[in-house]
Amino acid sequence: MASDLIVQRPEGLYCPPGDFYIDPWRRVERAVITHAHSDHARTGHGHYLATAVSEGLLRARLGPDIPFQGLAYGETVEHRGVRISLHPAGHVLGSAQVRVEHQGRVWVASGDYRTTPAGAVPDRTCAAFEPVRCDVFITESTFGLPIYRWRSDTELFGQINRWWHDNAETGRASVLTCYSLGKAQRILAGVDASIGPIVCHGAVEPLNRAYRAAGVALPDTLQVSEVTDPTLYRRALVLCPGSALGTPWIRRFGDISDAFASGWMQVRGWRRRGGHDRGFVLSDHADWPGLLSAIGASGAERIIVTHGSIPVLVRYLQEQGLQAEGFETEYGDDPEEGA
Ligand SMILES: [Zn+2]
Ligand SMILES: [Zn+2]
């Protein structure tokens, strides 16, 4: 049996013939980065290979001087006889699955991904997920339980718009806490900006700028330093990380309704514990049907499952006659990710 193209090492997922890592969690010489979330893209590597479109986000997060090499989607580079290419993952701007080919064998490491359900409007803040045929598929499983099934974006943004509109009518700011990278921009692109002004926290705005610079159209946003008339907050949608709640920054908005946008909101108990007025089920990961369709479309006979519900998905795939196992990784450990 040929040896594996990607293995686990203490530093991260490692490709032995190519001598590089994929989303390593410890410092390494050569890193291929699937996307800019902090549990996948870390500082201190000697060389970064990622999609060209993710360059602005990676530099915003890791510093302007990282040694960066950008690839277009589908473009191939060869390193020590291993062909590497990056393919859309539909997760956040510039997110990619890594295709690795060596001596006729193809492995794909998905990073994080989100499939577009049949008939749904594609997310316009990033390129839509494209299945890549391979022999071995390394899949995430953040929402790898059958209970996770997302509603359509039309329905979801209808709910958010109604909540915002009703709050604006009663003169309350609508504070929506969400992950700053990816989710905030998906919300911006999806809401009805005619309802009122949109205010973004200082953690969100630099990422909005990187999205706009990459050609993603987003509605106008304000930072609090730009607001001269505080009565404007009474109709505003405010996007901020959860860590901003309970700080002086949030008190300026006066009477607020607060909501949280996350895939975990599908679980009722979790919604109660969150203590928010509202919860919206919004995720940048695949739901259960999405995971299964991506795994099926890869054509892979062997599946390796990373962060999330590893044992459940592994057992399910084995029952379908596939060869499946788990990899221990340090992905998904970012408390801010909010899935
Ligand atoms: Zn991610
Ligand atoms: Zn992740």
Tab-separated table of C-alpha atoms and ligand atoms in Angstrom:
chain	number	residue	atom	x	y	z
A	1	MET	CA	0.000	0.000	0.000
A	2	ALA	CA	1.292	3.433	-0.927
A	3	SER	CA	2.074	5.650	2.028
A	4	ASP	CA	-0.304	8.428	2.938
A	5	LEU	CA	-0.041	11.803	1.181
A	6	ILE	CA	-1.168	13.729	4.257
A	7	VAL	CA	-0.451	12.616	7.826
A	8	GLN	CA	-0.854	14.030	11.336
A	9	ARG	CA	2.131	15.607	12.996
A	10	PRO	CA	2.322	17.596	16.234
A	11	GLU	CA	2.675	20.754	14.112
A	12	GLY	CA	-0.375	19.997	11.951
A	13	LEU	CA	-1.428	18.128	8.815
A	14	TYR	CA	1.740	17.282	6.913
A	15	CYS	CA	2.480	16.199	3.338
A	16	PRO	CA	5.669	14.060	3.544
A	17	PRO	CA	6.703	14.020	-0.150
A	18	GLY	CA	6.034	17.774	-0.517
A	19	ASP	CA	7.463	18.663	2.910
A	20	PHE	CA	4.766	21.230	3.707
A	21	TYR	CA	1.890	21.622	6.165
A	22	ILE	CA	-1.774	22.486	5.678
A	23	ASP	CA	-3.153	24.984	8.252
A	24	PRO	CA	-0.470	24.073	10.840
A	25	TRP	CA	-1.086	25.149	14.456
A	26	ARG	CA	2.606	25.359	15.277
A	27	ARG	CA	5.262	27.373	13.445
A	28	VAL	CA	6.599	25.622	10.330
A	29	GLU	CA	8.723	26.496	7.315
A	30	ARG	CA	6.093	25.991	4.585
A	31	ALA	CA	2.350	26.363	5.157
A	32	VAL	CA	-0.578	26.055	2.771
A	33	ILE	CA	-3.447	28.028	4.304
A	34	THR	CA	-7.070	27.202	3.496
A	35	HIS	CA	-8.561	30.444	4.873
A	36	ALA	CA	-8.000	33.373	7.200
A	37	HIS	CA	-9.861	32.212	10.345
A	38	SER	CA	-7.450	32.248	13.258
A	39	ASP	CA	-7.584	28.517	14.017
A	40	HIS	CA	-6.369	27.811	10.471
A	41	ALA	CA	-4.136	30.794	9.705
A	42	ARG	CA	-1.498	31.407	12.379
A	43	THR	CA	1.457	33.715	12.587
A	44	GLY	CA	5.123	32.843	12.319
A	45	HIS	CA	5.355	30.461	9.368
A	46	GLY	CA	8.295	30.767	6.980
A	47	HIS	CA	6.170	30.791	3.835
A	48	TYR	CA	2.431	31.092	3.156
A	49	LEU	CA	0.692	29.659	0.111
A	50	ALA	CA	-3.005	30.585	-0.149
A	51	THR	CA	-5.507	31.953	-2.646
A	52	ALA	CA	-4.580	35.350	-4.060
A	53	VAL	CA	-8.030	36.639	-3.111
A	54	SER	CA	-7.390	35.861	0.565
A	55	GLU	CA	-4.188	37.940	0.657
A	56	GLY	CA	-5.843	41.085	2.067
A	57	LEU	CA	-7.557	39.138	4.861
A	58	LEU	CA	-4.400	37.223	5.775
A	59	ARG	CA	-2.316	40.391	5.888
A	60	ALA	CA	-5.033	42.170	7.917
A	61	ARG	CA	-4.944	39.339	10.434
A	62	LEU	CA	-1.306	38.184	10.466
A	63	GLY	CA	0.535	41.366	9.566
A	64	PRO	CA	1.414	43.139	6.328
A	65	ASP	CA	4.810	41.468	5.952
A	66	ILE	CA	4.016	37.740	5.906
A	67	PRO	CA	5.922	35.924	3.116
A	68	PHE	CA	2.925	35.284	0.909
A	69	GLN	CA	2.421	33.475	-2.375
A	70	GLY	CA	-1.030	33.700	-3.940
A	71	LEU	CA	-2.683	31.263	-6.314
A	72	ALA	CA	-5.783	31.688	-8.444
A	73	TYR	CA	-8.450	29.030	-7.902
A	74	GLY	CA	-7.505	26.012	-10.000
A	75	GLU	CA	-3.951	27.201	-10.681
A	76	THR	CA	-1.278	24.571	-10.018
A	77	VAL	CA	2.169	24.839	-8.444
A	78	GLU	CA	4.590	21.990	-8.091
A	79	HIS	CA	6.686	21.541	-4.974
A	80	ARG	CA	9.123	18.608	-4.680
A	81	GLY	CA	7.100	16.639	-7.223
A	82	VAL	CA	3.755	17.322	-5.524
A	83	ARG	CA	1.160	19.259	-7.499
A	84	ILE	CA	-0.805	21.662	-5.298
A	85	SER	CA	-3.946	23.544	-6.310
A	86	LEU	CA	-6.665	25.430	-4.426
A	87	HIS	CA	-10.404	25.122	-5.088
A	88	PRO	CA	-13.398	27.133	-3.802
A	89	ALA	CA	-14.712	26.063	-0.381
A	90	GLY	CA	-17.649	28.509	-0.087
A	91	HIS	CA	-16.739	29.276	3.547
A	92	VAL	CA	-15.333	32.850	3.663
A	93	LEU	CA	-13.670	35.095	1.091
A	94	GLY	CA	-10.727	33.263	-0.456
A	95	SER	CA	-11.414	29.979	1.356
A	96	ALA	CA	-10.042	26.936	-0.406
A	97	GLN	CA	-9.842	23.192	-0.409
A	98	VAL	CA	-6.290	22.006	-0.969
A	99	ARG	CA	-5.823	19.425	-3.722
A	100	VAL	CA	-2.564	17.502	-3.492
A	101	GLU	CA	-1.459	15.142	-6.267
A	102	HIS	CA	1.571	12.871	-6.187
A	103	GLN	CA	2.382	9.876	-8.400
A	104	GLY	CA	-1.199	9.579	-9.608
A	105	ARG	CA	-2.823	9.803	-6.190
A	106	VAL	CA	-5.071	12.725	-5.230
A	107	TRP	CA	-5.908	13.890	-1.724
A	108	VAL	CA	-8.100	16.876	-0.886
A	109	ALA	CA	-8.066	18.674	2.475
A	110	SER	CA	-11.213	20.745	2.802
A	111	GLY	CA	-10.334	23.184	5.591
A	112	ASP	CA	-13.801	24.541	6.391
A	113	TYR	CA	-16.493	24.598	3.735
A	114	ARG	CA	-20.104	25.443	3.059
A	115	THR	CA	-22.092	23.944	0.231
A	116	THR	CA	-24.868	25.811	-1.562
A	117	PRO	CA	-28.141	23.883	-1.113
A	118	ALA	CA	-29.973	22.982	-4.315
A	119	GLY	CA	-32.085	25.893	-5.524
A	120	ALA	CA	-30.551	28.357	-3.057
A	121	VAL	CA	-29.099	31.720	-4.027
A	122	PRO	CA	-25.296	31.461	-3.918
A	123	ASP	CA	-23.514	33.520	-1.267
A	124	ARG	CA	-22.067	36.506	-3.086
A	125	THR	CA	-19.331	37.198	-0.506
A	126	CYS	CA	-17.198	34.264	-1.674
A	127	ALA	CA	-16.815	31.757	-4.490
A	128	ALA	CA	-19.240	28.837	-4.213
A	129	PHE	CA	-18.004	25.422	-3.045
A	130	GLU	CA	-16.898	23.176	-5.905
A	131	PRO	CA	-16.525	19.433	-5.354
A	132	VAL	CA	-13.092	18.079	-6.302
A	133	ARG	CA	-12.683	14.415	-7.265
A	134	CYS	CA	-10.109	12.632	-5.156
A	135	ASP	CA	-9.032	9.300	-3.682
A	136	VAL	CA	-8.973	10.556	-0.087
A	137	PHE	CA	-11.057	13.466	1.216
A	138	ILE	CA	-10.225	15.168	4.516
A	139	THR	CA	-13.478	16.777	5.628
A	140	GLU	CA	-14.402	19.031	8.508
A	141	SER	CA	-17.453	18.041	10.585
A	142	THR	CA	-18.299	21.157	12.619
A	143	PHE	CA	-22.022	20.450	12.170
A	144	GLY	CA	-21.709	16.717	11.563
A	145	LEU	CA	-24.957	15.670	13.232
A	146	PRO	CA	-28.248	14.953	11.436
A	147	ILE	CA	-30.034	17.679	13.465
A	148	TYR	CA	-28.167	20.403	11.568
A	149	ARG	CA	-30.106	21.513	8.488
A	150	TRP	CA	-29.965	25.144	7.436
A	151	ARG	CA	-32.956	27.109	6.164
A	152	SER	CA	-32.623	29.108	2.958
A	153	ASP	CA	-30.866	32.483	3.073
A	154	THR	CA	-34.074	34.109	1.829
A	155	GLU	CA	-35.921	32.897	4.916
A	156	LEU	CA	-33.022	33.700	7.242
A	157	PHE	CA	-32.494	37.250	6.025
A	158	GLY	CA	-36.263	37.769	6.056
A	159	GLN	CA	-36.156	37.014	9.803
A	160	ILE	CA	-33.207	39.320	10.420
A	161	ASN	CA	-34.774	42.167	8.406
A	162	ARG	CA	-38.070	41.843	10.306
A	163	TRP	CA	-36.307	41.898	13.679
A	164	TRP	CA	-34.253	44.960	12.660
A	165	HIS	CA	-37.289	46.734	11.189
A	166	ASP	CA	-39.438	46.122	14.298
A	167	ASN	CA	-36.676	47.383	16.607
A	168	ALA	CA	-36.170	50.483	14.455
A	169	GLU	CA	-39.910	51.212	14.663
A	170	THR	CA	-39.697	51.217	18.467
A	171	GLY	CA	-36.472	53.245	18.510
A	172	ARG	CA	-34.103	50.491	19.664
A	173	ALA	CA	-30.744	49.627	18.184
A	174	SER	CA	-30.468	46.076	16.812
A	175	VAL	CA	-27.183	44.633	18.034
A	176	LEU	CA	-26.250	41.480	16.138
A	177	THR	CA	-23.170	39.751	17.500
A	178	CYS	CA	-21.362	37.569	15.022
A	179	TYR	CA	-17.925	36.418	13.985
A	180	SER	CA	-16.028	39.368	12.490
A	181	LEU	CA	-14.564	37.498	9.538
A	182	GLY	CA	-17.010	36.072	7.061
A	183	LYS	CA	-20.245	36.069	8.959
A	184	ALA	CA	-20.406	39.838	9.399
A	185	GLN	CA	-19.862	40.360	5.680
A	186	ARG	CA	-22.453	37.725	4.743
A	187	ILE	CA	-24.943	39.565	6.938
A	188	LEU	CA	-24.033	42.903	5.352
A	189	ALA	CA	-24.509	41.437	1.882
A	190	GLY	CA	-27.829	39.829	2.829
A	191	VAL	CA	-29.766	42.437	4.837
A	192	ASP	CA	-32.048	45.174	3.523
A	193	ALA	CA	-29.844	48.243	4.024
A	194	SER	CA	-32.787	50.609	3.447
A	195	ILE	CA	-34.120	49.859	6.961
A	196	GLY	CA	-31.540	52.071	8.675
A	197	PRO	CA	-27.850	52.858	9.131
A	198	ILE	CA	-25.366	50.043	9.747
A	199	VAL	CA	-22.681	50.466	12.400
A	200	CYS	CA	-19.694	48.106	12.575
A	201	HIS	CA	-17.329	47.508	15.492
A	202	GLY	CA	-13.616	48.253	15.036
A	203	ALA	CA	-12.925	44.490	14.878
A	204	VAL	CA	-15.265	44.116	11.903
A	205	GLU	CA	-14.457	47.170	9.783
A	206	PRO	CA	-10.891	46.218	8.667
A	207	LEU	CA	-12.299	42.938	7.351
A	208	ASN	CA	-15.089	44.792	5.532
A	209	ARG	CA	-12.347	46.840	3.883
A	210	ALA	CA	-10.512	43.682	2.773
A	211	TYR	CA	-13.741	42.290	1.294
A	212	ARG	CA	-14.461	45.532	-0.570
A	213	ALA	CA	-10.866	45.679	-1.828
A	214	ALA	CA	-11.337	42.159	-3.215
A	215	GLY	CA	-14.372	43.338	-5.182
A	216	VAL	CA	-17.236	42.232	-2.905
A	217	ALA	CA	-19.967	44.905	-2.859
A	218	LEU	CA	-21.167	45.655	0.681
A	219	PRO	CA	-23.577	48.391	1.822
A	220	ASP	CA	-22.131	51.499	3.477
A	221	THR	CA	-21.109	51.013	7.095
A	222	LEU	CA	-20.220	53.466	9.852
A	223	GLN	CA	-17.850	53.228	12.792
A	224	VAL	CA	-18.910	54.910	16.014
A	225	SER	CA	-16.156	57.523	15.576
A	226	GLU	CA	-17.999	58.705	12.451
A	227	VAL	CA	-21.381	59.138	14.135
A	228	THR	CA	-22.098	62.730	15.185
A	229	ASP	CA	-25.833	62.316	15.855
A	230	PRO	CA	-26.467	59.508	18.395
A	231	THR	CA	-30.232	59.465	17.642
A	232	LEU	CA	-29.182	57.637	14.485
A	233	TYR	CA	-28.461	54.580	16.655
A	234	ARG	CA	-32.189	54.169	17.295
A	235	ARG	CA	-32.687	52.757	13.803
A	236	ALA	CA	-29.283	51.154	13.446
A	237	LEU	CA	-28.127	47.617	12.879
A	238	VAL	CA	-24.929	47.149	14.902
A	239	LEU	CA	-22.516	44.326	14.033
A	240	CYS	CA	-19.916	43.440	16.655
A	241	PRO	CA	-18.130	40.436	18.166
A	242	GLY	CA	-19.748	38.867	21.221
A	243	SER	CA	-16.876	40.151	23.364
A	244	ALA	CA	-18.170	43.725	22.864
A	245	LEU	CA	-21.359	42.987	24.854
A	246	GLY	CA	-21.233	44.361	28.382
A	247	THR	CA	-18.409	46.804	27.558
A	248	PRO	CA	-18.605	50.622	27.544
A	249	TRP	CA	-18.570	50.453	23.731
A	250	ILE	CA	-22.039	48.907	23.700
A	251	ARG	CA	-23.571	51.290	26.266
A	252	ARG	CA	-23.595	54.199	23.821
A	253	PHE	CA	-26.439	52.497	21.934
A	254	GLY	CA	-28.806	52.873	24.901
A	255	ASP	CA	-31.816	50.551	24.802
A	256	ILE	CA	-30.947	47.645	22.527
A	257	SER	CA	-32.272	44.350	21.285
A	258	ASP	CA	-29.434	41.866	21.027
A	259	ALA	CA	-29.198	38.779	18.884
A	260	PHE	CA	-26.562	36.242	18.020
A	261	ALA	CA	-25.987	34.666	14.607
A	262	SER	CA	-24.559	31.149	14.683
A	263	GLY	CA	-25.197	27.643	13.468
A	264	TRP	CA	-25.313	26.563	17.121
A	265	MET	CA	-28.526	28.560	17.457
A	266	GLN	CA	-30.327	25.562	15.996
A	267	VAL	CA	-30.006	23.891	19.401
A	268	ARG	CA	-32.642	25.339	21.725
A	269	GLY	CA	-30.751	24.800	24.956
A	270	TRP	CA	-27.769	26.621	23.604
A	271	ARG	CA	-29.968	29.550	22.608
A	272	ARG	CA	-31.298	29.798	26.173
A	273	ARG	CA	-27.816	29.701	27.661
A	274	GLY	CA	-26.691	32.440	25.342
A	275	GLY	CA	-29.041	34.869	27.091
A	276	HIS	CA	-29.731	36.857	23.925
A	277	ASP	CA	-33.095	38.334	22.919
A	278	ARG	CA	-32.937	36.494	19.603
A	279	GLY	CA	-30.881	33.852	17.840
A	280	PHE	CA	-30.489	33.443	14.105
A	281	VAL	CA	-29.280	30.171	12.623
A	282	LEU	CA	-26.560	31.372	10.326
A	283	SER	CA	-23.457	29.352	9.622
A	284	ASP	CA	-20.554	29.454	7.222
A	285	HIS	CA	-20.147	25.674	7.509
A	286	ALA	CA	-21.943	22.849	5.714
A	287	ASP	CA	-24.954	21.337	7.459
A	288	TRP	CA	-25.408	17.548	7.672
A	289	PRO	CA	-26.865	17.145	4.150
A	290	GLY	CA	-24.148	19.475	2.839
A	291	LEU	CA	-21.366	17.396	4.395
A	292	LEU	CA	-22.793	14.198	2.953
A	293	SER	CA	-23.277	15.679	-0.526
A	294	ALA	CA	-19.706	17.052	-0.565
A	295	ILE	CA	-18.311	13.709	0.575
A	296	GLY	CA	-20.351	11.888	-2.072
A	297	ALA	CA	-19.357	14.321	-4.839
A	298	SER	CA	-15.658	13.906	-4.029
A	299	GLY	CA	-15.895	10.284	-5.142
A	300	ALA	CA	-13.393	9.417	-2.420
A	301	GLU	CA	-13.332	5.882	-1.027
A	302	ARG	CA	-11.507	6.939	2.087
A	303	ILE	CA	-12.658	9.836	4.278
A	304	ILE	CA	-10.713	11.439	7.100
A	305	VAL	CA	-12.804	13.561	9.466
A	306	THR	CA	-11.424	16.578	11.360
A	307	HIS	CA	-12.894	19.075	13.817
A	308	GLY	CA	-16.449	18.640	15.034
A	309	SER	CA	-18.547	15.522	15.424
A	310	ILE	CA	-15.829	13.105	14.376
A	311	PRO	CA	-17.132	9.804	15.876
A	312	VAL	CA	-20.707	10.293	14.619
A	313	LEU	CA	-19.711	11.112	11.059
A	314	VAL	CA	-17.025	8.395	10.957
A	315	ARG	CA	-19.495	5.751	12.101
A	316	TYR	CA	-22.145	6.933	9.642
A	317	LEU	CA	-19.701	6.805	6.715
A	318	GLN	CA	-18.494	3.358	7.728
A	319	GLU	CA	-22.102	2.174	7.713
A	320	GLN	CA	-22.297	3.447	4.113
A	321	GLY	CA	-19.390	1.161	3.238
A	322	LEU	CA	-16.703	3.853	3.106
A	323	GLN	CA	-13.330	3.685	4.754
A	324	ALA	CA	-13.477	6.435	7.390
A	325	GLU	CA	-11.352	7.582	10.296
A	326	GLY	CA	-10.704	10.706	12.353
A	327	PHE	CA	-7.743	13.072	12.620
A	328	GLU	CA	-7.102	14.964	15.837
A	329	THR	CA	-6.474	18.610	15.001
A	330	GLU	CA	-6.525	21.942	16.790
A	331	TYR	CA	-9.092	23.459	14.423
A	332	GLY	CA	-12.295	24.861	15.836
A	333	ASP	CA	-10.638	25.842	19.110
A	334	ASP	CA	-11.124	29.525	18.421
A	335	PRO	CA	-13.848	30.673	20.864
A	336	GLU	CA	-14.528	33.661	18.617
A	337	GLU	CA	-15.186	31.525	15.556
A	338	GLY	CA	-18.809	31.051	16.545
A	339	ALA	CA	-19.271	28.690	13.585
B	1	ZN	ZN	-13.218	28.773	9.281
B	2	ZN	ZN	-12.268	25.517	11.142
